[in-house]
Coordinates of N, CA, C and O in Angstrom, one line a residue:
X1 N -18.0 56.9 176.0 CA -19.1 56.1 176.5 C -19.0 54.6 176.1 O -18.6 54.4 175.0
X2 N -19.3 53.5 177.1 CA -19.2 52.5 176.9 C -20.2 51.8 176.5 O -21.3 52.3 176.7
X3 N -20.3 50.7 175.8 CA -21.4 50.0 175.4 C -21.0 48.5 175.2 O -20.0 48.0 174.6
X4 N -21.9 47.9 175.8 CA -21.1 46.0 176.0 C -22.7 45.0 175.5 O -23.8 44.8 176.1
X5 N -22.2 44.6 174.1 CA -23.6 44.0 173.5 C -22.9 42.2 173.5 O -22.0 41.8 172.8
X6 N -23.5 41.6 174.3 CA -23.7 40.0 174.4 C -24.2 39.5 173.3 O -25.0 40.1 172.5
X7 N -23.6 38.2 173.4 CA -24.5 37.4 172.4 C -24.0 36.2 172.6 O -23.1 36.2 173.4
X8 N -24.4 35.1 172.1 CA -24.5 33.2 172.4 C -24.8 32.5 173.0 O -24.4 31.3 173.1
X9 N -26.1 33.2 173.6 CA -27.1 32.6 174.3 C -28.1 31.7 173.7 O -28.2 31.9 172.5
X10 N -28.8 30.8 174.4 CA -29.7 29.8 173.9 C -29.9 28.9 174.4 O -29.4 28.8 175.5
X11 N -30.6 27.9 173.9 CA -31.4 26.5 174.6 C -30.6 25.3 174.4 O -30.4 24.7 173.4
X12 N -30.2 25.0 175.7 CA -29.7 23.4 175.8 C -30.2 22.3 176.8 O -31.0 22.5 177.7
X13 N -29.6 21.3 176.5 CA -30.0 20.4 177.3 C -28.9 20.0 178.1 O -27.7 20.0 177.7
X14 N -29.4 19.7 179.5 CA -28.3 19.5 180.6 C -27.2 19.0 180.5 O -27.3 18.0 179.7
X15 N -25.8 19.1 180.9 CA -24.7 18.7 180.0 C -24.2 19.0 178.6 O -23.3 18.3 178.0
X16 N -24.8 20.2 178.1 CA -24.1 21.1 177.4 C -23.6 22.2 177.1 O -23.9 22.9 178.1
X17 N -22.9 23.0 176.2 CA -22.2 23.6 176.3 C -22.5 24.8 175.6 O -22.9 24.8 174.4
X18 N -22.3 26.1 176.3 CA -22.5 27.4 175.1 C -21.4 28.5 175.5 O -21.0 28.5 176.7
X19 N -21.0 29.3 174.7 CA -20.0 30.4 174.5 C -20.7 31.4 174.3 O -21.6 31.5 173.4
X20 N -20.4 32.2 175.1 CA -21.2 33.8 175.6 C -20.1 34.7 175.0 O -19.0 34.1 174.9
X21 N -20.2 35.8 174.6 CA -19.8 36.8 174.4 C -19.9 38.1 174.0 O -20.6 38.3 173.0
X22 N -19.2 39.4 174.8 CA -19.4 40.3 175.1 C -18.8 41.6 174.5 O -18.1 42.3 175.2
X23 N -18.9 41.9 173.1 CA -18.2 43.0 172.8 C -18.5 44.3 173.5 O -19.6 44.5 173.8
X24 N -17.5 45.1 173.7 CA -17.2 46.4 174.3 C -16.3 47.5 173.1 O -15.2 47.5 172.6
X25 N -17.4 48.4 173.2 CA -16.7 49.8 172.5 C -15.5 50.0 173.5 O -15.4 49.7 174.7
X26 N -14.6 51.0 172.4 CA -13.7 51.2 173.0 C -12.3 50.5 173.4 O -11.9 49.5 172.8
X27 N -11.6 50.9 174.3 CA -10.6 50.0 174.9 C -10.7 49.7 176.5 O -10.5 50.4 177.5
X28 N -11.0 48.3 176.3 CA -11.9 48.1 177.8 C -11.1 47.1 178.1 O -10.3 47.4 179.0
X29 N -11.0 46.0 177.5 CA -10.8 44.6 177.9 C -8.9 44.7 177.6 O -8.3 45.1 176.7
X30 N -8.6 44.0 178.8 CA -7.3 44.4 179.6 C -6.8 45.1 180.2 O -5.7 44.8 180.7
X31 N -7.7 46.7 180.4 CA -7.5 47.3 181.1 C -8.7 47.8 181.9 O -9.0 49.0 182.0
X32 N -9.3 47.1 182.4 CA -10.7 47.3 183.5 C -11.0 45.6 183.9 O -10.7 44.6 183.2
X33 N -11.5 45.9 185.3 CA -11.9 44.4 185.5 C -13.4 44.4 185.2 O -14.1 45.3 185.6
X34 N -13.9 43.0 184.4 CA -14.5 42.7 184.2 C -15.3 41.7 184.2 O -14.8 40.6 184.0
X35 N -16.5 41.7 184.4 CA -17.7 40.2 184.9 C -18.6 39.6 184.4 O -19.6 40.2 183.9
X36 N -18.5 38.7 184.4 CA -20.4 37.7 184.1 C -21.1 37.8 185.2 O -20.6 37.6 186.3
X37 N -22.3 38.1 185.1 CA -23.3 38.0 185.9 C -24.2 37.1 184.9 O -24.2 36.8 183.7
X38 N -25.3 37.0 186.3 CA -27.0 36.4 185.5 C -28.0 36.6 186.4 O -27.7 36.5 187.6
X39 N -29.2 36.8 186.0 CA -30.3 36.7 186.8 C -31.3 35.9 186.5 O -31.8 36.0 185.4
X40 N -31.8 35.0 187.3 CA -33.1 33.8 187.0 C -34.4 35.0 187.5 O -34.3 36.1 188.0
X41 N -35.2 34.6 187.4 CA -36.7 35.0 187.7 C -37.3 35.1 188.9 O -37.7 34.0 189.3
X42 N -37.7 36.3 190.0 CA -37.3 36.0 191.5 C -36.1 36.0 191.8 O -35.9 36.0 193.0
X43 N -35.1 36.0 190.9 CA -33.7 36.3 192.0 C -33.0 37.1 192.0 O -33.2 37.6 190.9
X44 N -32.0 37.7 192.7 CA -31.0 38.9 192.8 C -30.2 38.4 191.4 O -30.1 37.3 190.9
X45 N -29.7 39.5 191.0 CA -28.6 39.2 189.6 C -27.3 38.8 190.7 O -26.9 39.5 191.7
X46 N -27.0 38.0 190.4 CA -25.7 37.5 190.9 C -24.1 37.3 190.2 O -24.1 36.8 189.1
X47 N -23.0 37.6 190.6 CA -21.9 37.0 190.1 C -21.5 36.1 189.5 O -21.6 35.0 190.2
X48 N -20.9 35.9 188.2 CA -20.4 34.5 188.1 C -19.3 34.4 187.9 O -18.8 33.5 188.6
X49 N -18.2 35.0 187.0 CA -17.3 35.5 186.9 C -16.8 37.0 186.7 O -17.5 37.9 186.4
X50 N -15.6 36.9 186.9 CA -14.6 38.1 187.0 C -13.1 37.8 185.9 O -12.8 36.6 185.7
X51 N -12.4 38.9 185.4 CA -11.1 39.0 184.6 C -10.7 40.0 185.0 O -11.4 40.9 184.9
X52 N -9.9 40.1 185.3 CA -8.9 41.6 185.5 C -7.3 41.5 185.6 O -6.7 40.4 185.3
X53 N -6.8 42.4 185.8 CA -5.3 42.7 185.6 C -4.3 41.9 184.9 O -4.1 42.4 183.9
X54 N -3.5 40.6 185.1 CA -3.0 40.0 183.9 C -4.0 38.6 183.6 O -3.7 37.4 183.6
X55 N -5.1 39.3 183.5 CA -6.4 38.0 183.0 C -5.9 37.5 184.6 O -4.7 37.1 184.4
X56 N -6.2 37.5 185.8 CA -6.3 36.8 186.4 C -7.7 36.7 186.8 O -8.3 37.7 186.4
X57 N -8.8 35.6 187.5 CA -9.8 35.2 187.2 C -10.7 35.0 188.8 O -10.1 34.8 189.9
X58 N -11.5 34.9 188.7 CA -12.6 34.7 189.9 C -13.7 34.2 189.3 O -14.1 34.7 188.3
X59 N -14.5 32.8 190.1 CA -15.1 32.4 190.2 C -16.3 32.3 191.1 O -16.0 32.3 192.3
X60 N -17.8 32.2 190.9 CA -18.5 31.7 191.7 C -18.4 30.5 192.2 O -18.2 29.7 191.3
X61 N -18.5 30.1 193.2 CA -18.4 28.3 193.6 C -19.3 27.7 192.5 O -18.8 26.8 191.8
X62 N -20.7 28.3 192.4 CA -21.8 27.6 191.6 C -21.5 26.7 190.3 O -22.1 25.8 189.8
X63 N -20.4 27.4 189.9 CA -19.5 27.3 188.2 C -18.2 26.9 188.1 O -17.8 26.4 187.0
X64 N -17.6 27.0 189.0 CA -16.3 26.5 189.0 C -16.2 25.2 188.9 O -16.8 24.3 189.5
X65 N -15.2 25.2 187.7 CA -14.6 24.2 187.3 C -15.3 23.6 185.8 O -14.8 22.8 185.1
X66 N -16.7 24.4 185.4 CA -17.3 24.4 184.9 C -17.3 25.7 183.1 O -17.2 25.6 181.9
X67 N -17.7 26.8 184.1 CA -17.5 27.7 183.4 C -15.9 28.4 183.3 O -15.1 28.4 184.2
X68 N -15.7 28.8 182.1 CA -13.6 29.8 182.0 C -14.2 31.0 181.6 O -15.2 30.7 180.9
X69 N -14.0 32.3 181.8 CA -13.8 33.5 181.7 C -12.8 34.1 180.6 O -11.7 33.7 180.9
X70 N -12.9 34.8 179.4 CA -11.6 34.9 178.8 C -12.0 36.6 178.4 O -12.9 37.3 178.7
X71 N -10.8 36.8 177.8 CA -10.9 37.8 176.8 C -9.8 38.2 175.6 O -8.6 37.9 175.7
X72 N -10.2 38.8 174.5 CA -9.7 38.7 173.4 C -9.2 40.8 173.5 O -10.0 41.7 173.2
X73 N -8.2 40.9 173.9 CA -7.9 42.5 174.1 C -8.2 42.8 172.7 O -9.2 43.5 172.6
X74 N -7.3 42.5 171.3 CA -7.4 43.2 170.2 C -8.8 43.1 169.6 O -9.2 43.6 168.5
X75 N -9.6 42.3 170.6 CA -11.3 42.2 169.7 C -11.8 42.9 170.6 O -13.0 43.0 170.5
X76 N -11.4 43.7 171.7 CA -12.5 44.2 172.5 C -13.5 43.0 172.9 O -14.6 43.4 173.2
X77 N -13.3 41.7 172.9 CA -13.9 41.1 173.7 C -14.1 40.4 175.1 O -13.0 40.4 175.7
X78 N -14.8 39.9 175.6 CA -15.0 39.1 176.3 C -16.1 37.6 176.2 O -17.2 37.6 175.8
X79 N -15.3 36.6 176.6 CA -16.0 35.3 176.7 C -16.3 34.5 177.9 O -15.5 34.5 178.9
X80 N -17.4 33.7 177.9 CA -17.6 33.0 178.9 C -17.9 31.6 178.2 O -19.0 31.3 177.6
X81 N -16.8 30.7 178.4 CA -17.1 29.3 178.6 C -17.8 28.5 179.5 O -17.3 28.2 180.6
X82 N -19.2 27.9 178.9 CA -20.1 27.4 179.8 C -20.1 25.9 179.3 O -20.3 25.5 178.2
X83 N -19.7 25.3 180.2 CA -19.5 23.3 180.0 C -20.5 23.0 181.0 O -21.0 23.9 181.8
X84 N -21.0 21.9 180.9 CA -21.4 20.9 181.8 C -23.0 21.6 182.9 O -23.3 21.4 184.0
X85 N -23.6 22.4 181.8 CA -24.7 23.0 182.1 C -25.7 22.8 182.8 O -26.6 23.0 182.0
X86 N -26.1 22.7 183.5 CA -27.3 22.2 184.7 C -28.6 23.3 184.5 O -28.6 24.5 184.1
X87 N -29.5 22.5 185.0 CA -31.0 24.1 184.8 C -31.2 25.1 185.3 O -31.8 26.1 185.0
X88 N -30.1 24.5 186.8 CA -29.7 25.6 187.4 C -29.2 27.1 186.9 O -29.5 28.2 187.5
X89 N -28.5 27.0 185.8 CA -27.8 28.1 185.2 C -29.0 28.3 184.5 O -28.8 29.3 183.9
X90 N -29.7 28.1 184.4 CA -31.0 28.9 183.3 C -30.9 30.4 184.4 O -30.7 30.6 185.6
X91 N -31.0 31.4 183.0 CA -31.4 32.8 183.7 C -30.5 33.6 182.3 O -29.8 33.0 181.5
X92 N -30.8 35.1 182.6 CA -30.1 35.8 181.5 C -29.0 36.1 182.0 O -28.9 36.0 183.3
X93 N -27.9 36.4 181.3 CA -26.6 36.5 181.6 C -26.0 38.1 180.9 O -26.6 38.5 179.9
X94 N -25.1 38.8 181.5 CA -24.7 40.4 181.5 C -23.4 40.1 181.7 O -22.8 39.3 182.4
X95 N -23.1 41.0 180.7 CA -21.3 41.4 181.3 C -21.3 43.1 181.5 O -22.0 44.1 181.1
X96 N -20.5 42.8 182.0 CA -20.3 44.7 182.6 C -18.8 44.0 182.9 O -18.3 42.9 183.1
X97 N -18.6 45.8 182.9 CA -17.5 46.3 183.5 C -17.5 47.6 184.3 O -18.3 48.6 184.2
X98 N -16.1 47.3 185.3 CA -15.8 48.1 186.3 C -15.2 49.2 185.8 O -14.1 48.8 185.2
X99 N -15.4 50.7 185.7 CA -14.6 51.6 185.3 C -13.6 52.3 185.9 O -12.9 53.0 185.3
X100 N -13.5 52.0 187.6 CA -12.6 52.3 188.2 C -10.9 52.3 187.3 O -10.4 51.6 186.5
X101 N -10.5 53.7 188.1 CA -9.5 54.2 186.8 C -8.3 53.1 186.9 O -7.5 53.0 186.0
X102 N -8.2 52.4 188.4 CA -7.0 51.8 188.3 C -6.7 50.4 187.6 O -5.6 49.8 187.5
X103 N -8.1 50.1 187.1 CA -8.2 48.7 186.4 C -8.5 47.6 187.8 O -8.4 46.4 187.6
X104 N -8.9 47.9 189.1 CA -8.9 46.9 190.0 C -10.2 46.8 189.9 O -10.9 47.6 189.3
X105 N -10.6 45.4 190.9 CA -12.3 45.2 191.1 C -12.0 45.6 192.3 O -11.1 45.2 193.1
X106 N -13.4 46.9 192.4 CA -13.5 47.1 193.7 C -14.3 46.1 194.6 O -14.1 45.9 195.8
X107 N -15.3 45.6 193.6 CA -15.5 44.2 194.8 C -16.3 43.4 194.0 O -16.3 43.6 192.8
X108 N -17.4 42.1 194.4 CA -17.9 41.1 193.8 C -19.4 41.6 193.5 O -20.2 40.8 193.1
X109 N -19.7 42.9 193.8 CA -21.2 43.2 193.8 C -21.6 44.0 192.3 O -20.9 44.8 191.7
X110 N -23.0 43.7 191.8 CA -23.1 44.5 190.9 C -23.1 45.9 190.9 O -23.0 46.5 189.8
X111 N -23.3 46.7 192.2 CA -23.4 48.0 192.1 C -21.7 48.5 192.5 O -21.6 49.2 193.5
X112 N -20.6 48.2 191.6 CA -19.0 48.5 191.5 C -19.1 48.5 189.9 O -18.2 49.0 189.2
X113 N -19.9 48.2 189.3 CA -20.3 47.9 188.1 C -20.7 48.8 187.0 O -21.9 49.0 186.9
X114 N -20.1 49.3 186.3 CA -20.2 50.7 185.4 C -21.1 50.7 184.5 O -22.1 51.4 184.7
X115 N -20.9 49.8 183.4 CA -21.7 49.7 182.4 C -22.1 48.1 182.0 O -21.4 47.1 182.2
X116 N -23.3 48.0 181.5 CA -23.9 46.6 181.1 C -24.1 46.5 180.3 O -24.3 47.5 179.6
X117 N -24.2 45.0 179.5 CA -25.1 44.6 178.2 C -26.6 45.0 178.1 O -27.1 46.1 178.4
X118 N -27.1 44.2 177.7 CA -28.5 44.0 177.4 C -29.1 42.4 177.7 O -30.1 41.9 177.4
X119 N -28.1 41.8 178.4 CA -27.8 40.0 178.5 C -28.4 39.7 177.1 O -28.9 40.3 176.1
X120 N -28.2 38.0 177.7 CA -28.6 37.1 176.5 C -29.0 36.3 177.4 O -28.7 36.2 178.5
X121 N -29.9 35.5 176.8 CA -30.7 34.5 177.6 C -30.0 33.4 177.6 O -29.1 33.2 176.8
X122 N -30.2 32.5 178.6 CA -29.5 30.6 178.7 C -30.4 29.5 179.5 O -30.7 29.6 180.7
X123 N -30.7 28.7 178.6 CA -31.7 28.5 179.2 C -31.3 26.8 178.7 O -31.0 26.5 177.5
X124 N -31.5 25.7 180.1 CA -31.2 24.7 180.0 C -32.1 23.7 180.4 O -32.5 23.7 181.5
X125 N -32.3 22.8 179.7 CA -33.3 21.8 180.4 C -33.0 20.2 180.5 O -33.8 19.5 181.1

């Protein structure tokens, strides 16, 4: 059974920076693709990043160039580097992963999506 607990969320001010991350029981990270999402209030939970196969990476337009994607395989982790913050990104943020057995993403939607955190909040002003 999987379980993915977030944490490094919090309050900034526009133009700054926070580090998200996502431990996962088990042996997850490098072998499953994996995502950031977030949801604001009123809105669909949406994508923001992806990691999978040799750490190769996907982005939302919204973040690119902005936010990096990582992962630490012997920590069971996952990271999200958030730079250059806008209020726009205010909303809670989730990582999940895809359990498909082959390690591929079957696609950019949350319902490909196996297991979740509990997010952490980010909230920028």
């Amino acid at each position: 059974h999987v379980q993915l607990v977030e944490s490094g969320g919090g309050s900034v001010q526009a133009g700054g920076s926070l580090r998200l991350s996502c431990v996962a029981s088990g042996y997850i990270n490098g072998r499953y693709c994996m995502g950031w999402f977030r949801q604001a209030p009123g809105k669909e939970r949406e994508a923001v990043a992806r990691i999978y196969a040799r750490d190769s990476t996907d982005y939302a337009d919204s973040v690119k160039g902005r936010f990096t994607i990582s992962q630490d395989n012997a920590k069971n982790t996952l990271y999200l580097q958030m730079n250059s913050l806008k209020p726009e990104d205010t909303a809670m943020y989730y990582c999940a992963v895809d359990l498909f057995p082959t390690g591929r993403c079957r696609s950019w939607y949350t319902y490909h999506y196996d297991a979740w955190g509990q997010g952490t909040q980010v909230t920028v002003s």
